[in-house]
PDB file of C-alpha atoms and ligand atoms in Angstrom:
ATOM      1  CA  UNK A1239    -115.169 -35.373   0.969  1.00  0.00           C
ATOM      2  CA  UNK A1240    -114.262 -36.587   4.421  1.00  0.00           C
ATOM      3  CA  UNK A1241    -115.401 -33.790   6.743  1.00  0.00           C
ATOM      4  CA  UNK A1242    -113.494 -33.027   9.927  1.00  0.00           C
ATOM      5  CA  UNK A1243    -116.010 -30.300  10.716  1.00  0.00           C
ATOM      6  CA  UNK A1244    -119.664 -30.033   9.718  1.00  0.00           C
ATOM      7  CA  UNK A1245    -121.577 -26.876  10.604  1.00  0.00           C
ATOM      8  CA  UNK A1246    -125.332 -27.408  10.375  1.00  0.00           C
ATOM      9  CA  UNK A1247    -127.944 -24.617  10.477  1.00  0.00           C
ATOM     10  CA  UNK A1248    -125.829 -22.611  12.915  1.00  0.00           C
ATOM     11  CA  UNK A1249    -127.698 -19.526  14.143  1.00  0.00           C
ATOM     12  CA  UNK A1250    -126.621 -16.746  16.514  1.00  0.00           C
ATOM     13  CA  UNK A1251    -128.623 -13.637  17.491  1.00  0.00           C
ATOM     14  CA  UNK A1252    -127.404 -10.478  19.189  1.00  0.00           C
ATOM     15  CA  UNK A1253    -130.575  -8.679  20.268  1.00  0.00           C
ATOM     16  CA  UNK A1254    -132.392  -7.980  17.019  1.00  0.00           C
ATOM     17  CA  UNK A1255    -129.363  -8.804  14.812  1.00  0.00           C
ATOM     18  CA  UNK A1256    -129.174 -12.237  13.243  1.00  0.00           C
ATOM     19  CA  UNK A1257    -125.348 -12.522  13.172  1.00  0.00           C
ATOM     20  CA  UNK A1258    -125.577 -16.068  11.779  1.00  0.00           C
ATOM     21  CA  UNK A1259    -128.701 -17.352  10.072  1.00  0.00           C
ATOM     22  CA  UNK A1260    -128.706 -21.119   9.443  1.00  0.00           C
ATOM     23  CA  UNK A1261    -125.092 -21.364   8.349  1.00  0.00           C
ATOM     24  CA  UNK A1262    -124.088 -24.670   6.734  1.00  0.00           C
ATOM     25  CA  UNK A1263    -120.615 -25.674   5.550  1.00  0.00           C
ATOM     26  CA  UNK A1264    -118.032 -28.416   5.835  1.00  0.00           C
ATOM     27  CA  UNK A1265    -114.274 -28.480   6.297  1.00  0.00           C
ATOM     28  CA  UNK A1266    -112.593 -31.508   4.734  1.00  0.00           C
ATOM     29  CA  UNK A1267    -109.985 -33.293   6.804  1.00  0.00           C
ATOM     30  CA  UNK A1268    -106.499 -32.244   5.663  1.00  0.00           C
ATOM     31  CA  UNK A1269    -107.759 -29.175   3.785  1.00  0.00           C
ATOM     32  CA  UNK A1270    -106.969 -25.492   3.993  1.00  0.00           C
ATOM     33  CA  UNK A1271    -110.430 -23.936   3.900  1.00  0.00           C
ATOM     34  CA  UNK A1272    -110.996 -20.186   3.617  1.00  0.00           C
ATOM     35  CA  UNK A1273    -113.869 -18.356   5.320  1.00  0.00           C
ATOM     36  CA  UNK A1274    -114.323 -14.981   3.673  1.00  0.00           C
ATOM     37  CA  UNK A1275    -116.896 -12.217   3.435  1.00  0.00           C
ATOM     38  CA  UNK A1276    -117.302  -8.470   3.883  1.00  0.00           C
ATOM     39  CA  UNK A1277    -116.894  -6.777   7.294  1.00  0.00           C
ATOM     40  CA  UNK A1278    -119.618  -7.801   9.735  1.00  0.00           C
ATOM     41  CA  UNK A1279    -120.582 -10.884   7.679  1.00  0.00           C
ATOM     42  CA  UNK A1280    -120.314 -13.166  10.743  1.00  0.00           C
ATOM     43  CA  UNK A1281    -116.910 -14.829  10.200  1.00  0.00           C
ATOM     44  CA  UNK A1282    -115.513 -14.231  13.695  1.00  0.00           C
ATOM     45  CA  UNK A1283    -118.886 -15.204  15.178  1.00  0.00           C
ATOM     46  CA  UNK A1284    -118.514 -18.613  13.463  1.00  0.00           C
ATOM     47  CA  UNK A1285    -115.063 -18.993  15.089  1.00  0.00           C
ATOM     48  CA  UNK A1286    -116.450 -17.911  18.464  1.00  0.00           C
ATOM     49  CA  UNK A1287    -119.075 -20.667  18.237  1.00  0.00           C
ATOM     50  CA  UNK A1288    -116.543 -23.237  16.992  1.00  0.00           C
ATOM     51  CA  UNK A1289    -114.197 -22.591  19.877  1.00  0.00           C
ATOM     52  CA  UNK A1290    -116.832 -22.254  22.576  1.00  0.00           C
ATOM     53  CA  UNK A1291    -116.702 -18.492  23.173  1.00  0.00           C
ATOM     54  CA  UNK A1292    -120.334 -18.063  22.111  1.00  0.00           C
ATOM     55  CA  UNK A1293    -123.218 -20.439  22.520  1.00  0.00           C
ATOM     56  CA  UNK A1294    -125.345 -20.729  19.402  1.00  0.00           C
ATOM     57  CA  UNK A1295    -129.106 -20.228  19.408  1.00  0.00           C
ATOM     58  CA  UNK A1296    -129.657 -23.100  17.025  1.00  0.00           C
ATOM     59  CA  UNK A1297    -127.939 -25.708  14.887  1.00  0.00           C
ATOM     60  CA  UNK A1298    -125.017 -28.036  15.425  1.00  0.00           C
ATOM     61  CA  UNK A1299    -121.234 -28.104  14.946  1.00  0.00           C
ATOM     62  CA  UNK A1300    -120.104 -31.685  14.374  1.00  0.00           C
ATOM     63  CA  UNK A1301    -116.394 -32.226  14.885  1.00  0.00           C
ATOM     64  CA  UNK A1302    -114.535 -35.467  14.298  1.00  0.00           C
ATOM     65  CA  UNK A1303    -112.548 -35.636  17.530  1.00  0.00           C
ATOM     66  CA  UNK A1304    -109.966 -38.267  18.433  1.00  0.00           C
ATOM     67  CA  UNK A1305    -112.751 -40.349  20.043  1.00  0.00           C
ATOM     68  CA  UNK A1306    -115.480 -39.932  17.466  1.00  0.00           C
ATOM     69  CA  UNK A1307    -117.937 -37.210  16.494  1.00  0.00           C
ATOM     70  CA  UNK A1308    -118.855 -34.567  19.052  1.00  0.00           C
ATOM     71  CA  UNK A1309    -121.346 -31.736  18.737  1.00  0.00           C
ATOM     72  CA  UNK A1310    -119.426 -28.708  20.001  1.00  0.00           C
ATOM     73  CA  UNK A1311    -122.697 -26.871  20.723  1.00  0.00           C
ATOM     74  CA  UNK A1312    -123.833 -29.523  23.199  1.00  0.00           C
ATOM     75  CA  UNK A1313    -120.318 -29.939  24.656  1.00  0.00           C
ATOM     76  CA  UNK A1314    -120.606 -26.399  25.951  1.00  0.00           C
ATOM     77  CA  UNK A1315    -123.754 -26.961  27.913  1.00  0.00           C
ATOM     78  CA  UNK A1316    -122.923 -30.555  28.651  1.00  0.00           C
ATOM     79  CA  UNK A1317    -124.591 -30.996  32.017  1.00  0.00           C
ATOM     80  CA  UNK A1318    -125.294 -34.626  32.887  1.00  0.00           C
ATOM     81  CA  UNK A1319    -128.861 -35.602  32.002  1.00  0.00           C
ATOM     82  CA  UNK A1320    -130.813 -38.667  32.932  1.00  0.00           C
ATOM     83  CA  UNK A1321    -130.963 -39.987  29.354  1.00  0.00           C
ATOM     84  CA  UNK A1322    -127.128 -39.867  29.134  1.00  0.00           C
ATOM     85  CA  UNK A1323    -127.058 -42.738  31.620  1.00  0.00           C
ATOM     86  CA  UNK A1324    -129.112 -44.969  29.343  1.00  0.00           C
ATOM     87  CA  UNK A1325    -127.075 -44.263  26.187  1.00  0.00           C
ATOM     88  CA  UNK A1326    -123.566 -45.808  26.402  1.00  0.00           C
ATOM     89  CA  UNK A1327    -122.202 -43.561  23.608  1.00  0.00           C
ATOM     90  CA  UNK A1328    -123.367 -40.377  25.311  1.00  0.00           C
ATOM     91  CA  UNK A1329    -122.152 -41.604  28.674  1.00  0.00           C
ATOM     92  CA  UNK A1330    -118.694 -42.360  27.254  1.00  0.00           C
ATOM     93  CA  UNK A1331    -118.495 -38.843  25.807  1.00  0.00           C
ATOM     94  CA  UNK A1332    -119.509 -37.338  29.147  1.00  0.00           C
ATOM     95  CA  UNK A1333    -116.810 -39.362  30.894  1.00  0.00           C
ATOM     96  CA  UNK A1334    -114.257 -38.284  28.274  1.00  0.00           C
ATOM     97  CA  UNK A1335    -115.272 -34.606  28.083  1.00  0.00           C
ATOM     98  CA  UNK A1336    -116.496 -33.981  31.626  1.00  0.00           C
ATOM     99  CA  UNK A1337    -119.928 -33.454  33.128  1.00  0.00           C
ATOM    100  CA  UNK A1338    -120.168 -29.675  33.303  1.00  0.00           C
ATOM    101  CA  UNK A1339    -119.322 -28.293  29.858  1.00  0.00           C
ATOM    102  CA  UNK A1340    -116.953 -25.427  28.992  1.00  0.00           C
ATOM    103  CA  UNK A1341    -114.534 -24.076  26.412  1.00  0.00           C
ATOM    104  CA  UNK A1342    -111.661 -26.292  27.607  1.00  0.00           C
ATOM    105  CA  UNK A1343    -113.639 -29.252  26.263  1.00  0.00           C
ATOM    106  CA  UNK A1344    -113.457 -27.794  22.775  1.00  0.00           C
ATOM    107  CA  UNK A1345    -109.665 -27.624  23.075  1.00  0.00           C
ATOM    108  CA  UNK A1346    -109.650 -31.194  24.341  1.00  0.00           C
ATOM    109  CA  UNK A1347    -111.680 -32.269  21.317  1.00  0.00           C
ATOM    110  CA  UNK A1348    -108.886 -30.816  19.141  1.00  0.00           C
ATOM    111  CA  UNK A1349    -109.841 -27.292  18.039  1.00  0.00           C
ATOM    112  CA  UNK A1350    -107.436 -24.354  18.525  1.00  0.00           C
ATOM    113  CA  UNK A1351    -107.578 -20.756  17.318  1.00  0.00           C
ATOM    114  CA  UNK A1352    -105.866 -17.427  16.944  1.00  0.00           C
ATOM    115  CA  UNK A1353    -107.612 -14.073  17.416  1.00  0.00           C
ATOM    116  CA  UNK A1354    -108.384 -11.195  15.070  1.00  0.00           C
ATOM    117  CA  UNK A1355    -107.100  -8.867  17.837  1.00  0.00           C
ATOM    118  CA  UNK A1356    -103.957 -10.599  19.071  1.00  0.00           C
ATOM    119  CA  UNK A1357    -104.393 -11.997  22.596  1.00  0.00           C
ATOM    120  CA  UNK A1358    -101.059 -12.912  24.142  1.00  0.00           C
ATOM    121  CA  UNK A1359     -99.842 -12.599  27.715  1.00  0.00           C
ATOM    122  CA  UNK A1360     -97.779  -9.485  26.990  1.00  0.00           C
ATOM    123  CA  UNK A1361     -96.036  -9.413  30.372  1.00  0.00           C
ATOM    124  CA  UNK A1362     -94.831 -12.997  30.036  1.00  0.00           C
ATOM    125  CA  UNK A1363     -91.944 -14.290  27.957  1.00  0.00           C
ATOM    126  CA  UNK A1364     -92.482 -15.812  24.549  1.00  0.00           C
ATOM    127  CA  UNK A1365     -91.555 -19.246  25.960  1.00  0.00           C
ATOM    128  CA  UNK A1366     -93.954 -18.885  28.912  1.00  0.00           C
ATOM    129  CA  UNK A1367     -96.803 -18.098  26.514  1.00  0.00           C
ATOM    130  CA  UNK A1368     -96.150 -21.446  24.824  1.00  0.00           C
ATOM    131  CA  UNK A1369     -95.860 -23.374  28.090  1.00  0.00           C
ATOM    132  CA  UNK A1370     -99.189 -22.048  29.369  1.00  0.00           C
ATOM    133  CA  UNK A1371    -100.824 -23.202  26.152  1.00  0.00           C
ATOM    134  CA  UNK A1372     -99.827 -26.767  27.008  1.00  0.00           C
ATOM    135  CA  UNK A1373    -101.302 -26.965  30.505  1.00  0.00           C
ATOM    136  CA  UNK A1374    -103.893 -29.409  29.194  1.00  0.00           C
ATOM    137  CA  UNK A1375    -101.181 -31.835  28.054  1.00  0.00           C
ATOM    138  CA  UNK A1376     -98.964 -31.565  31.129  1.00  0.00           C
ATOM    139  CA  UNK A1377     -99.141 -33.915  34.121  1.00  0.00           C
ATOM    140  CA  UNK A1378    -101.135 -31.978  36.742  1.00  0.00           C
ATOM    141  CA  UNK A1379    -101.096 -34.599  39.467  1.00  0.00           C
ATOM    142  CA  UNK A1380    -100.400 -32.658  42.664  1.00  0.00           C
ATOM    143  CA  UNK A1381     -98.407 -35.478  44.289  1.00  0.00           C
ATOM    144  CA  UNK A1382     -96.055 -35.910  41.322  1.00  0.00           C
ATOM    145  CA  UNK A1383     -95.656 -32.116  41.143  1.00  0.00           C
ATOM    146  CA  UNK A1384     -94.929 -31.773  44.867  1.00  0.00           C
ATOM    147  CA  UNK A1385     -92.317 -34.531  44.863  1.00  0.00           C
ATOM    148  CA  UNK A1386     -90.991 -33.742  41.368  1.00  0.00           C
ATOM    149  CA  UNK A1387     -91.539 -37.357  40.325  1.00  0.00           C
ATOM    150  CA  UNK A1388     -89.979 -38.489  37.016  1.00  0.00           C
ATOM    151  CA  UNK A1389     -93.384 -38.503  35.265  1.00  0.00           C
ATOM    152  CA  UNK A1390     -93.857 -34.825  36.181  1.00  0.00           C
ATOM    153  CA  UNK A1391     -90.335 -33.826  35.113  1.00  0.00           C
ATOM    154  CA  UNK A1392     -90.654 -35.704  31.823  1.00  0.00           C
ATOM    155  CA  UNK A1393     -93.969 -33.970  31.070  1.00  0.00           C
ATOM    156  CA  UNK A1394     -92.385 -30.577  31.819  1.00  0.00           C
ATOM    157  CA  UNK A1395     -89.359 -31.317  29.641  1.00  0.00           C
ATOM    158  CA  UNK A1396     -91.627 -32.472  26.830  1.00  0.00           C
ATOM    159  CA  UNK A1397     -93.578 -29.189  27.084  1.00  0.00           C
ATOM    160  CA  UNK A1398     -90.373 -27.127  26.823  1.00  0.00           C
ATOM    161  CA  UNK A1399     -89.184 -29.265  23.879  1.00  0.00           C
ATOM    162  CA  UNK A1400     -92.494 -28.817  22.118  1.00  0.00           C
ATOM    163  CA  UNK A1401     -92.365 -25.056  22.747  1.00  0.00           C
ATOM    164  CA  UNK A1402     -88.859 -24.813  21.245  1.00  0.00           C
ATOM    165  CA  UNK A1403     -89.830 -26.954  18.277  1.00  0.00           C
ATOM    166  CA  UNK A1404     -92.654 -24.486  17.509  1.00  0.00           C
ATOM    167  CA  UNK A1405     -90.453 -21.445  18.158  1.00  0.00           C
ATOM    168  CA  UNK A1406     -88.075 -22.858  15.560  1.00  0.00           C
ATOM    169  CA  UNK A1407     -90.887 -23.520  13.076  1.00  0.00           C
ATOM    170  CA  UNK A1408     -92.196 -19.957  13.376  1.00  0.00           C
ATOM    171  CA  UNK A1409     -88.644 -18.518  13.452  1.00  0.00           C
ATOM    172  CA  UNK A1410     -88.887 -17.008  16.947  1.00  0.00           C
ATOM    173  CA  UNK A1411     -86.215 -19.056  18.771  1.00  0.00           C
ATOM    174  CA  UNK A1412     -84.090 -15.950  19.285  1.00  0.00           C
ATOM    175  CA  UNK A1413     -86.951 -14.257  21.160  1.00  0.00           C
ATOM    176  CA  UNK A1414     -87.695 -17.133  23.590  1.00  0.00           C
ATOM    177  CA  UNK A1415     -86.917 -15.036  26.676  1.00  0.00           C
ATOM    178  CA  UNK A1416     -88.202 -11.707  25.382  1.00  0.00           C
ATOM    179  CA  UNK A1417     -91.533 -10.353  26.618  1.00  0.00           C
ATOM    180  CA  UNK A1418     -94.311 -11.267  24.200  1.00  0.00           C
ATOM    181  CA  UNK A1419     -95.534  -7.650  24.284  1.00  0.00           C
ATOM    182  CA  UNK A1420     -92.162  -6.404  22.987  1.00  0.00           C
ATOM    183  CA  UNK A1421     -92.363  -8.392  19.728  1.00  0.00           C
ATOM    184  CA  UNK A1422     -93.208  -6.777  16.408  1.00  0.00           C
ATOM    185  CA  UNK A1423     -96.748  -7.228  15.117  1.00  0.00           C
ATOM    186  CA  UNK A1424     -95.716  -9.882  12.579  1.00  0.00           C
ATOM    187  CA  UNK A1425     -93.809 -11.849  15.223  1.00  0.00           C
ATOM    188  CA  UNK A1426     -96.773 -11.686  17.614  1.00  0.00           C
ATOM    189  CA  UNK A1427     -99.036 -13.121  14.921  1.00  0.00           C
ATOM    190  CA  UNK A1428     -96.610 -16.039  14.385  1.00  0.00           C
ATOM    191  CA  UNK A1429     -96.341 -16.557  18.157  1.00  0.00           C
ATOM    192  CA  UNK A1430    -100.129 -16.863  18.343  1.00  0.00           C
ATOM    193  CA  UNK A1431    -100.016 -19.593  15.687  1.00  0.00           C
ATOM    194  CA  UNK A1432     -97.237 -21.387  17.603  1.00  0.00           C
ATOM    195  CA  UNK A1433     -99.278 -21.132  20.794  1.00  0.00           C
ATOM    196  CA  UNK A1434    -102.339 -22.647  19.144  1.00  0.00           C
ATOM    197  CA  UNK A1435    -100.229 -25.443  17.592  1.00  0.00           C
ATOM    198  CA  UNK A1436     -98.616 -26.324  20.946  1.00  0.00           C
ATOM    199  CA  UNK A1437    -101.966 -27.768  22.006  1.00  0.00           C
ATOM    200  CA  UNK A1438    -101.683 -30.380  19.187  1.00  0.00           C
ATOM    201  CA  UNK A1439    -105.004 -29.487  17.535  1.00  0.00           C
ATOM    202  CA  UNK A1440    -106.646 -31.443  14.723  1.00  0.00           C
ATOM    203  CA  UNK A1441    -108.166 -28.174  13.441  1.00  0.00           C
ATOM    204  CA  UNK A1442    -106.594 -24.722  13.728  1.00  0.00           C
ATOM    205  CA  UNK A1443    -108.804 -21.676  13.123  1.00  0.00           C
ATOM    206  CA  UNK A1444    -106.863 -18.564  12.082  1.00  0.00           C
ATOM    207  CA  UNK A1445    -108.723 -15.232  12.296  1.00  0.00           C
ATOM    208  CA  UNK A1446    -107.128 -12.751   9.864  1.00  0.00           C
ATOM    209  CA  UNK A1447    -103.538 -13.942  10.354  1.00  0.00           C
ATOM    210  CA  UNK A1448    -102.211 -11.565   7.665  1.00  0.00           C
ATOM    211  CA  UNK A1449    -103.796  -8.399   9.105  1.00  0.00           C
ATOM    212  CA  UNK A1450    -101.079  -5.776   9.543  1.00  0.00           C
ATOM    213  CA  UNK A1451     -98.326  -7.844   7.898  1.00  0.00           C
ATOM    214  CA  UNK A1452     -96.066  -6.490   5.148  1.00  0.00           C
ATOM    215  CA  UNK A1453     -95.819  -8.380   1.810  1.00  0.00           C
ATOM    216  CA  UNK A1454     -92.688 -10.327   2.863  1.00  0.00           C
ATOM    217  CA  UNK A1455     -94.282 -11.371   6.161  1.00  0.00           C
ATOM    218  CA  UNK A1456     -97.457 -12.363   4.288  1.00  0.00           C
ATOM    219  CA  UNK A1457     -95.435 -14.632   1.948  1.00  0.00           C
ATOM    220  CA  UNK A1458     -93.758 -16.268   4.956  1.00  0.00           C
ATOM    221  CA  UNK A1459     -97.169 -16.691   6.584  1.00  0.00           C
ATOM    222  CA  UNK A1460     -98.445 -18.477   3.468  1.00  0.00           C
ATOM    223  CA  UNK A1461     -95.512 -20.938   3.691  1.00  0.00           C
ATOM    224  CA  UNK A1462     -96.174 -21.466   7.407  1.00  0.00           C
ATOM    225  CA  UNK A1463     -99.883 -22.187   6.859  1.00  0.00           C
ATOM    226  CA  UNK A1464     -99.034 -24.695   4.106  1.00  0.00           C
ATOM    227  CA  UNK A1465     -96.522 -26.337   6.473  1.00  0.00           C
ATOM    228  CA  UNK A1466     -99.193 -26.711   9.181  1.00  0.00           C
ATOM    229  CA  UNK A1467    -101.131 -28.906   6.806  1.00  0.00           C
ATOM    230  CA  UNK A1468     -98.293 -30.640   4.971  1.00  0.00           C
ATOM    231  CA  UNK A1469     -95.748 -31.229   7.735  1.00  0.00           C
ATOM    232  CA  UNK A1470     -97.955 -31.236  10.819  1.00  0.00           C
ATOM    233  CA  UNK A1471    -101.089 -32.795   9.301  1.00  0.00           C
ATOM    234  CA  UNK A1472    -103.355 -30.141  10.802  1.00  0.00           C
ATOM    235  CA  UNK A1473    -106.514 -29.043   9.023  1.00  0.00           C
ATOM    236  CA  UNK A1474    -106.712 -25.251   8.641  1.00  0.00           C
ATOM    237  CA  UNK A1475    -109.762 -22.973   8.595  1.00  0.00           C
ATOM    238  CA  UNK A1476    -108.667 -19.425   7.828  1.00  0.00           C
ATOM    239  CA  UNK A1477    -110.540 -16.103   7.836  1.00  0.00           C
ATOM    240  CA  UNK A1478    -108.754 -13.582   5.644  1.00  0.00           C
ATOM    241  CA  UNK A1479    -109.406 -10.346   3.769  1.00  0.00           C
ATOM    242  CA  UNK A1480    -106.170 -10.658   1.705  1.00  0.00           C
ATOM    243  CA  UNK A1481    -107.688 -12.301  -1.369  1.00  0.00           C
ATOM    244  CA  UNK A1482    -104.385 -13.142  -3.062  1.00  0.00           C
ATOM    245  CA  UNK A1483    -103.363 -15.048   0.077  1.00  0.00           C
ATOM    246  CA  UNK A1484    -106.719 -16.861   0.229  1.00  0.00           C
ATOM    247  CA  UNK A1485    -106.557 -17.776  -3.461  1.00  0.00           C
ATOM    248  CA  UNK A1486    -102.969 -19.048  -3.198  1.00  0.00           C
ATOM    249  CA  UNK A1487    -103.284 -21.296  -0.123  1.00  0.00           C
ATOM    250  CA  UNK A1488    -106.842 -22.634   0.071  1.00  0.00           C
ATOM    251  CA  UNK A1489    -108.458 -25.683  -1.573  1.00  0.00           C
ATOM    252  CA  UNK A1490    -111.995 -24.620  -0.731  1.00  0.00           C
ATOM    253  CA  UNK A1491    -113.598 -21.281   0.154  1.00  0.00           C
ATOM    254  CA  UNK A1492    -116.836 -20.560   2.032  1.00  0.00           C
ATOM    255  CA  UNK A1493    -118.308 -17.071   1.600  1.00  0.00           C
ATOM    256  CA  UNK A1494    -120.502 -15.444   4.228  1.00  0.00           C
ATOM    257  CA  UNK A1495    -122.598 -12.336   3.758  1.00  0.00           C
ATOM    258  CA  UNK A1496    -125.057 -10.956   6.322  1.00  0.00           C
ATOM    259  CA  UNK A1497    -124.769 -14.140   8.384  1.00  0.00           C
ATOM    260  CA  UNK A1498    -125.544 -16.513   5.507  1.00  0.00           C
ATOM    261  CA  UNK A1499    -123.417 -18.706   3.267  1.00  0.00           C
ATOM    262  CA  UNK A1500    -123.731 -17.306  -0.255  1.00  0.00           C
ATOM    263  CA  UNK A1501    -121.157 -19.571  -1.936  1.00  0.00           C
ATOM    264  CA  UNK A1502    -118.846 -22.510  -1.196  1.00  0.00           C
ATOM    265  CA  UNK A1503    -116.505 -23.715  -3.913  1.00  0.00           C
ATOM    266  CA  UNK A1504    -112.929 -23.970  -5.147  1.00  0.00           C
ATOM    267  CA  UNK A1505    -111.024 -20.660  -4.992  1.00  0.00           C
ATOM    268  CA  UNK A1506    -111.038 -20.102  -8.747  1.00  0.00           C
ATOM    269  CA  UNK A1507    -114.804 -20.555  -9.018  1.00  0.00           C
ATOM    270  CA  UNK A1508    -115.333 -18.259  -6.016  1.00  0.00           C
ATOM    271  CA  UNK A1509    -113.413 -15.452  -7.756  1.00  0.00           C
ATOM    272  CA  UNK A1510    -115.940 -15.503 -10.586  1.00  0.00           C
ATOM    273  CA  UNK A1511    -119.077 -16.214  -8.551  1.00  0.00           C
ATOM    274  CA  UNK A1512    -121.691 -13.489  -9.275  1.00  0.00           C
ATOM    275  CA  UNK A1513    -123.075 -13.446  -5.698  1.00  0.00           C
ATOM    276  CA  UNK A1514    -119.577 -13.088  -4.273  1.00  0.00           C
ATOM    277  CA  UNK A1515    -118.698 -10.278  -6.666  1.00  0.00           C
ATOM    278  CA  UNK A1516    -121.960  -8.531  -5.783  1.00  0.00           C
ATOM    279  CA  UNK A1517    -121.335  -8.905  -2.029  1.00  0.00           C
ATOM    280  CA  UNK A1518    -117.890  -7.383  -2.315  1.00  0.00           C
ATOM    281  CA  UNK A1519    -118.869  -4.653  -4.757  1.00  0.00           C
ATOM    282  CA  UNK A1520    -122.059  -3.879  -2.826  1.00  0.00           C
ATOM    283  CA  UNK A1521    -124.405  -4.455  -5.751  1.00  0.00           C
ATOM    284  CA  UNK A1522    -127.321  -6.860  -6.102  1.00  0.00           C
ATOM    285  CA  UNK A1523    -126.494 -10.021  -8.106  1.00  0.00           C
ATOM    286  CA  UNK A1524    -128.085 -10.030 -11.506  1.00  0.00           C
ATOM    287  CA  UNK A1525    -129.383 -13.630 -11.372  1.00  0.00           C
TER     288      UNK A1525
HETATM  289  N1  ATP B 394    -120.592  -9.806  21.146  1.00  0.00           N
HETATM  290  C1  ATP B 394    -121.388  -9.195  20.273  1.00  0.00           C
HETATM  291  N2  ATP B 394    -122.419  -8.431  20.646  1.00  0.00           N
HETATM  292  C2  ATP B 394    -123.229  -7.830  19.736  1.00  0.00           C
HETATM  293  N3  ATP B 394    -123.087  -7.929  18.416  1.00  0.00           N
HETATM  294  C3  ATP B 394    -122.062  -8.678  17.970  1.00  0.00           C
HETATM  295  C4  ATP B 394    -121.152  -9.345  18.859  1.00  0.00           C
HETATM  296  N4  ATP B 394    -120.233 -10.043  18.113  1.00  0.00           N
HETATM  297  C5  ATP B 394    -120.551  -9.789  16.839  1.00  0.00           C
HETATM  298  N5  ATP B 394    -121.645  -8.983  16.744  1.00  0.00           N
HETATM  299  C6  ATP B 394    -122.286  -8.530  15.498  1.00  0.00           C
HETATM  300  O1  ATP B 394    -122.456  -9.658  14.664  1.00  0.00           O
HETATM  301  C7  ATP B 394    -122.178  -9.341  13.301  1.00  0.00           C
HETATM  302  C8  ATP B 394    -121.059 -10.223  12.785  1.00  0.00           C
HETATM  303  O2  ATP B 394    -119.835  -9.833  13.429  1.00  0.00           O
HETATM  304  P1  ATP B 394    -118.461 -10.599  13.200  1.00  0.00           P
HETATM  305  O3  ATP B 394    -117.473 -10.026  14.137  1.00  0.00           O
HETATM  306  O4  ATP B 394    -118.702 -12.064  13.268  1.00  0.00           O
HETATM  307  O5  ATP B 394    -118.127 -10.185  11.695  1.00  0.00           O
HETATM  308  P2  ATP B 394    -116.835 -10.516  10.811  1.00  0.00           P
HETATM  309  O6  ATP B 394    -117.319 -11.175   9.553  1.00  0.00           O
HETATM  310  O7  ATP B 394    -115.813 -11.212  11.621  1.00  0.00           O
HETATM  311  O8  ATP B 394    -116.349  -9.039  10.430  1.00  0.00           O
HETATM  312  P3  ATP B 394    -114.847  -8.445  10.268  1.00  0.00           P
HETATM  313  O9  ATP B 394    -114.396  -8.837   8.886  1.00  0.00           O
HETATM  314  O10 ATP B 394    -115.057  -6.953  10.362  1.00  0.00           O
HETATM  315  O11 ATP B 394    -113.995  -8.989  11.374  1.00  0.00           O
HETATM  316  C9  ATP B 394    -121.859  -7.850  13.274  1.00  0.00           C
HETATM  317  O12 ATP B 394    -123.044  -7.159  12.973  1.00  0.00           O
HETATM  318  C10 ATP B 394    -121.413  -7.574  14.698  1.00  0.00           C
HETATM  319  O13 ATP B 394    -121.662  -6.234  15.047  1.00  0.00           O
HETATM  320 MG1   MG B 395    -113.920 -10.742  12.300  1.00  0.00          MG
END
């Protein structure tokens, strides 16, 4: 397996609760990997660490970025240290990712996400939501902006083109100028995916994308997720409670329970795994 993401001994505490306790798993490049587990197992906490919302208390998250491997955990607290100056590799990464750390660096490395509780700018149009998502890719030179130089205009046009391309892919072209908050639940979920994809990620993390969708919308979502991998060559890590969706789209499934990985295997094997059955049925495995 060629891992795009390698989570090593990741641990997160909230007061006395060990939300993640030495979590280890890998996501193969080009795969659709499922992250499942009962409520409160720690799935969203993994995403929050992956995307820089939470800092872990231990472990590492290795991500194969465009410029080589980066440890997302250290990117977040990436203040310049003396020993960085003596290590050319570390110094290059600091120059590339900045000297002060922060969640934007995770996006720059190539990780994007959607949220379990949809987070859109409800008072902005659908198109504006997609343009904001691209601020990292747009020319922000103040001089070229002030004088509307060709490089600035081209970057803006490219951002609008990219936004429309994604609106078309997620079948929301008609709603481009509608307020995001006025869309149906299913459309908002697809808009969130489009927004994440506008940033050109190498890895997209989807947190319960099928929650609240009807069966037809769920089937369309399955096709969209497959297209992210097949047509847009993006690796997908998806948290989902809809087991038939997980079993139909994933190549590999990681199961969390009480902050620990209890199984990681192909979907078919996961369905029959005694520890997984016990976790979902609330009984102790008879092993
Ligand atoms: N910010 C926080 N402060 C305190 N406790 C938290 C915080 N975030 C998560 N937790 C706790 O960590 C544990 C894991 O929560 P998490 O949201 O990761 O679970 P989950 O697997 O995503 O569950 P669900 O399927 O219900 O979304 C839970 O016990 C939760 O209460
Ligand atoms: Mg969750």
